[in-house]
Short mmCIF file of C-alpha atoms in Angstrom, two decimals:
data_model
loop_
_atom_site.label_atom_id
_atom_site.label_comp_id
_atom_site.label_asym_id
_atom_site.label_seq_id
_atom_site.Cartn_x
_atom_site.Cartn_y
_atom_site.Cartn_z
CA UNK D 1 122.04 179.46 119.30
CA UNK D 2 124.97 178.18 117.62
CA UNK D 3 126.93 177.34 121.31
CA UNK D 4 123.93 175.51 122.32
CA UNK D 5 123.91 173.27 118.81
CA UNK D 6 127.86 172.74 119.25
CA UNK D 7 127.28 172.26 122.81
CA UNK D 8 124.69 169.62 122.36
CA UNK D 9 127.06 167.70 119.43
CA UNK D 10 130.10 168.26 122.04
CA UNK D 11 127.85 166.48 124.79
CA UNK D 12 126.70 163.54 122.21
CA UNK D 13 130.05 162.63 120.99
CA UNK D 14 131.48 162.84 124.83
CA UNK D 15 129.14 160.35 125.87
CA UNK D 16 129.69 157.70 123.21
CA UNK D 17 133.12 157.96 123.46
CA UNK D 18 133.13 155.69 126.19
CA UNK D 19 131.46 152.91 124.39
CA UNK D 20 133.71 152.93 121.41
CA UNK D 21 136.57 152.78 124.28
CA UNK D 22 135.07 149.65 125.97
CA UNK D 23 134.43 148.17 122.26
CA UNK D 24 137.32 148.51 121.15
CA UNK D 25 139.11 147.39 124.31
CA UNK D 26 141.62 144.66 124.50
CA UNK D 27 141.15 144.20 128.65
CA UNK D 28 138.89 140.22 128.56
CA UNK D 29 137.07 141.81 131.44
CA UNK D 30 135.35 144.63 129.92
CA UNK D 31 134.47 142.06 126.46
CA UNK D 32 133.19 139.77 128.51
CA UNK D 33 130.94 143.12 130.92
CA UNK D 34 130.09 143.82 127.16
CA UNK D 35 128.96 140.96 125.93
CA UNK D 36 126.97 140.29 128.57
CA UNK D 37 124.99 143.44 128.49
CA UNK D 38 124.11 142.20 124.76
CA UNK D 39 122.93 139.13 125.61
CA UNK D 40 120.73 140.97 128.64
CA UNK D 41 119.55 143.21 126.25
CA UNK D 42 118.81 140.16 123.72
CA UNK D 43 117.07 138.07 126.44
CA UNK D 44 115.16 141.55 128.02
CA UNK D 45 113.33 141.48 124.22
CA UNK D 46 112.35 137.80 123.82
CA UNK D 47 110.58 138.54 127.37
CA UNK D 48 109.30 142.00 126.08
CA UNK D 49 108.04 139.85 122.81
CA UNK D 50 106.54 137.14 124.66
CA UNK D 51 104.63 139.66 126.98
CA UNK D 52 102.87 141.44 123.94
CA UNK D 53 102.30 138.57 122.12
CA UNK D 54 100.28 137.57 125.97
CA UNK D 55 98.54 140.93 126.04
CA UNK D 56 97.59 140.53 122.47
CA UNK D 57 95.99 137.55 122.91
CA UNK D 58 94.41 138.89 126.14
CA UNK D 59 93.15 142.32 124.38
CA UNK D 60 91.48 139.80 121.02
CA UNK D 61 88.27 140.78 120.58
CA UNK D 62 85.59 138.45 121.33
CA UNK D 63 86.10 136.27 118.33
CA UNK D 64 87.91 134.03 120.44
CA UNK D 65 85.03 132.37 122.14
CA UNK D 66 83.69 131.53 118.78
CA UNK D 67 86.39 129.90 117.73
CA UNK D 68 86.72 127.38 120.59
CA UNK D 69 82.89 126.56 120.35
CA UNK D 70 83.81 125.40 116.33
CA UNK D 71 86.86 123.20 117.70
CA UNK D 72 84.28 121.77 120.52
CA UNK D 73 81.65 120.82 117.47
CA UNK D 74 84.64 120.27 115.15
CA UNK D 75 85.83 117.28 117.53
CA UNK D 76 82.43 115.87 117.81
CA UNK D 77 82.36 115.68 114.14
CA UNK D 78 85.46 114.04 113.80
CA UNK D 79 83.95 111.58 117.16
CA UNK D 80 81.94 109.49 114.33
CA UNK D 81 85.47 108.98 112.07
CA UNK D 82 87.10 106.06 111.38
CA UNK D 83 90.53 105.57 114.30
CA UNK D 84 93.32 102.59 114.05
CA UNK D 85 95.17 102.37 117.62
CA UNK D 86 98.49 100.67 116.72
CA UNK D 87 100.66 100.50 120.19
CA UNK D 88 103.40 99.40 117.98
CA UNK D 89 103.53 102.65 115.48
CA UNK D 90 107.23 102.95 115.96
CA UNK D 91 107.96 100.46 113.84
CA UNK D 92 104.50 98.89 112.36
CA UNK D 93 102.51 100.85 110.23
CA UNK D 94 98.73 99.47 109.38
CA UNK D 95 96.23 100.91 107.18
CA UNK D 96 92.69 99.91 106.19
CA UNK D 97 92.34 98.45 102.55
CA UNK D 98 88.10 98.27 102.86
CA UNK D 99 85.55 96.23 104.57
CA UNK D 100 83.60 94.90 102.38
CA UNK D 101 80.14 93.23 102.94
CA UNK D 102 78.00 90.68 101.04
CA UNK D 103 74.42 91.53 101.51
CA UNK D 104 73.59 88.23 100.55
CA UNK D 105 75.22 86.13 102.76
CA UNK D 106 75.08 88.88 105.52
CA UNK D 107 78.98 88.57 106.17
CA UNK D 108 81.91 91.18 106.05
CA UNK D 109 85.64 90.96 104.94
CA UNK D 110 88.38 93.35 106.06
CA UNK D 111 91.38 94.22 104.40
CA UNK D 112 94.32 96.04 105.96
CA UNK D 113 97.70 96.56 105.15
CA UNK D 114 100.45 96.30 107.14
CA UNK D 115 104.14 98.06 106.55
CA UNK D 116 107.16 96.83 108.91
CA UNK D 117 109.77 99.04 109.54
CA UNK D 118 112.24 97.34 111.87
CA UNK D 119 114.06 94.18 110.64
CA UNK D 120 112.70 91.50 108.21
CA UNK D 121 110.43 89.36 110.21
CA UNK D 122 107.10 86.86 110.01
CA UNK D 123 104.60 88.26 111.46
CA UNK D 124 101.41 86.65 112.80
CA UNK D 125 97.93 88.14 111.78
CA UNK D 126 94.52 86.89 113.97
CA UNK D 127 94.87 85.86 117.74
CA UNK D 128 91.62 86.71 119.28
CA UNK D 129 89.73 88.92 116.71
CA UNK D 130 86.83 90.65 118.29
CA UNK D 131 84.24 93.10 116.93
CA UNK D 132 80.82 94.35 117.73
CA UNK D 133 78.28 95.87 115.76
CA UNK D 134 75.46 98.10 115.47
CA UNK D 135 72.82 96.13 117.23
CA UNK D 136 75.72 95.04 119.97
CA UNK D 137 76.09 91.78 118.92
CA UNK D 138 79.64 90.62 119.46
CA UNK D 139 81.88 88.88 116.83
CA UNK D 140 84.53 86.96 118.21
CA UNK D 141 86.75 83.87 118.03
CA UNK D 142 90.59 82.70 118.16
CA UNK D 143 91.91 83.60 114.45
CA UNK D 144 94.53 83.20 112.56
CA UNK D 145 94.74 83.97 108.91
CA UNK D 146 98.53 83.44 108.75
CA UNK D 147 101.84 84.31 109.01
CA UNK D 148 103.32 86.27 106.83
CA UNK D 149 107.20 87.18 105.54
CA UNK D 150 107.82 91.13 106.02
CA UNK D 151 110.58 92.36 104.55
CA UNK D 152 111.67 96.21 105.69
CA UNK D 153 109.47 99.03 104.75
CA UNK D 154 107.16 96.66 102.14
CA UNK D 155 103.77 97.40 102.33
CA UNK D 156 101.74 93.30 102.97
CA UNK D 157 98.02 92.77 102.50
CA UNK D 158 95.78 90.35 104.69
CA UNK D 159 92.19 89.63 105.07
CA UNK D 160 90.20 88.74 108.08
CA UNK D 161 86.66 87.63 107.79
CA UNK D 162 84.28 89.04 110.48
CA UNK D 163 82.92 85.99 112.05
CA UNK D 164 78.82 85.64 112.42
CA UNK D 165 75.81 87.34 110.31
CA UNK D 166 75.64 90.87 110.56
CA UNK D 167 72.13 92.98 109.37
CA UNK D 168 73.17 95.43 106.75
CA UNK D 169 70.26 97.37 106.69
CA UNK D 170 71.26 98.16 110.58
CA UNK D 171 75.12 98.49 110.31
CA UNK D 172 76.61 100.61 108.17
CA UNK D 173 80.20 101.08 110.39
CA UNK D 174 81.49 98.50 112.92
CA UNK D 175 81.38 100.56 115.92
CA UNK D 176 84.87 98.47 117.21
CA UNK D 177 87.18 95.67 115.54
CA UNK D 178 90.22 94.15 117.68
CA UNK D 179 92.76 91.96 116.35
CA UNK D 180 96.67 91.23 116.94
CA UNK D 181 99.48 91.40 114.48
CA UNK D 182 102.11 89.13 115.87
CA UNK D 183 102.37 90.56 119.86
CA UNK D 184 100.19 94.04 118.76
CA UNK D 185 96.83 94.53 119.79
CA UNK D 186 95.21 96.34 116.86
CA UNK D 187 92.06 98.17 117.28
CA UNK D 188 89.78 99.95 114.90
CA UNK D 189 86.59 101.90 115.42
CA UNK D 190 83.72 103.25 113.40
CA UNK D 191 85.06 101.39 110.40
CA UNK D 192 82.64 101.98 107.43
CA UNK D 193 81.47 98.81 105.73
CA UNK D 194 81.25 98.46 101.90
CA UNK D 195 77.95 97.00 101.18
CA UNK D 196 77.48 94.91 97.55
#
């Protein structure tokens, strides 16, 4: 019994002697072999990692399923909430203020904001504002409700006023607003109005 335990630590330290040899070799040749058996070895495991973290996914129970059908509904809830398309987000940022309506006089306001972030410039707020509401009666006309100084990364406030009457007991968001800030086509949709 001993023989065969001083065999089997004879046999062990026989065959790792040749790694320690090529590890500890100055020849470039066998570093280089070396090295890239690591990084075969390293690469072999990301794919190994990637294909369980596949079969996981595969094997989930049938949760799954359930989940996508809440990010289906999930997206139709967020359908109804308010959107700003800015093609010029690189370097214009615009926010909503409010929309605010008068009951009375059956007219609406908006407010935005609007943030440059390239180089001091004036910019020009109207050109052809456009909205529709509720009932599908379109609000339109060639506007202009300025020009205004932006200096770098300060935040400017304008106002608009929504041409035409509009029937607040009927429209509670403006289903779409359009306007241009200097050579930007801004449009907004399902904005929620403000009624006082």
């Amino acid at each position: 019994m001993k023989k065969l335990i001083y065999f089997l630590i004879a046999f062990m330290f026989i065959s790792v002697i040749p790694e320690i040899a090529v590890a500890q070799s100055n020849d470039p040749f066998e570093q280089q072999t070396l090295k890239a058996r690591d990084n075969t070895t390293k690469r072999e495991k990301k794919i190994n990692r990637k294909k369980d973290a596949e079969s996981e996914v595969k094997e989930a129970p049938a949760e799954a399923p359930k989940q996508e059908v809440k990010k289906e509904s999930t997206k139709q809830v967020n359908a109804s909430e308010m959107t700003i398309s800015n093609p010029c987000d690189e370097w214009l940022d615009v926010e909503m203020v409010s929309l605010i309506g008068s009951k009375a006089n059956q007219t609406i306001k908006l407010t935005m904001k609007m943030t440059n972030h390239g180089l001091n410039k004036e910019i020009s707020v109207g050109g052809n504002f456009l909205a529709y509401d509720c009932e599908g009666e379109e609000h339109s006309r060639g506007y202009s409700s300025g020009y205004y100084n932006t200096l770098t990364d300060i935040p400017v406030k304008f106002t608009i006023e929504v041409p035409g009457k509009i029937n607040p007991s009927k429209t509670k968001v403006m289903p779409v607003m359009s306007f241009n800030l200097g050579d930007c086509r801004i449009e907004m949709r399902n904005v929620p109005i403000n009624w006082k």
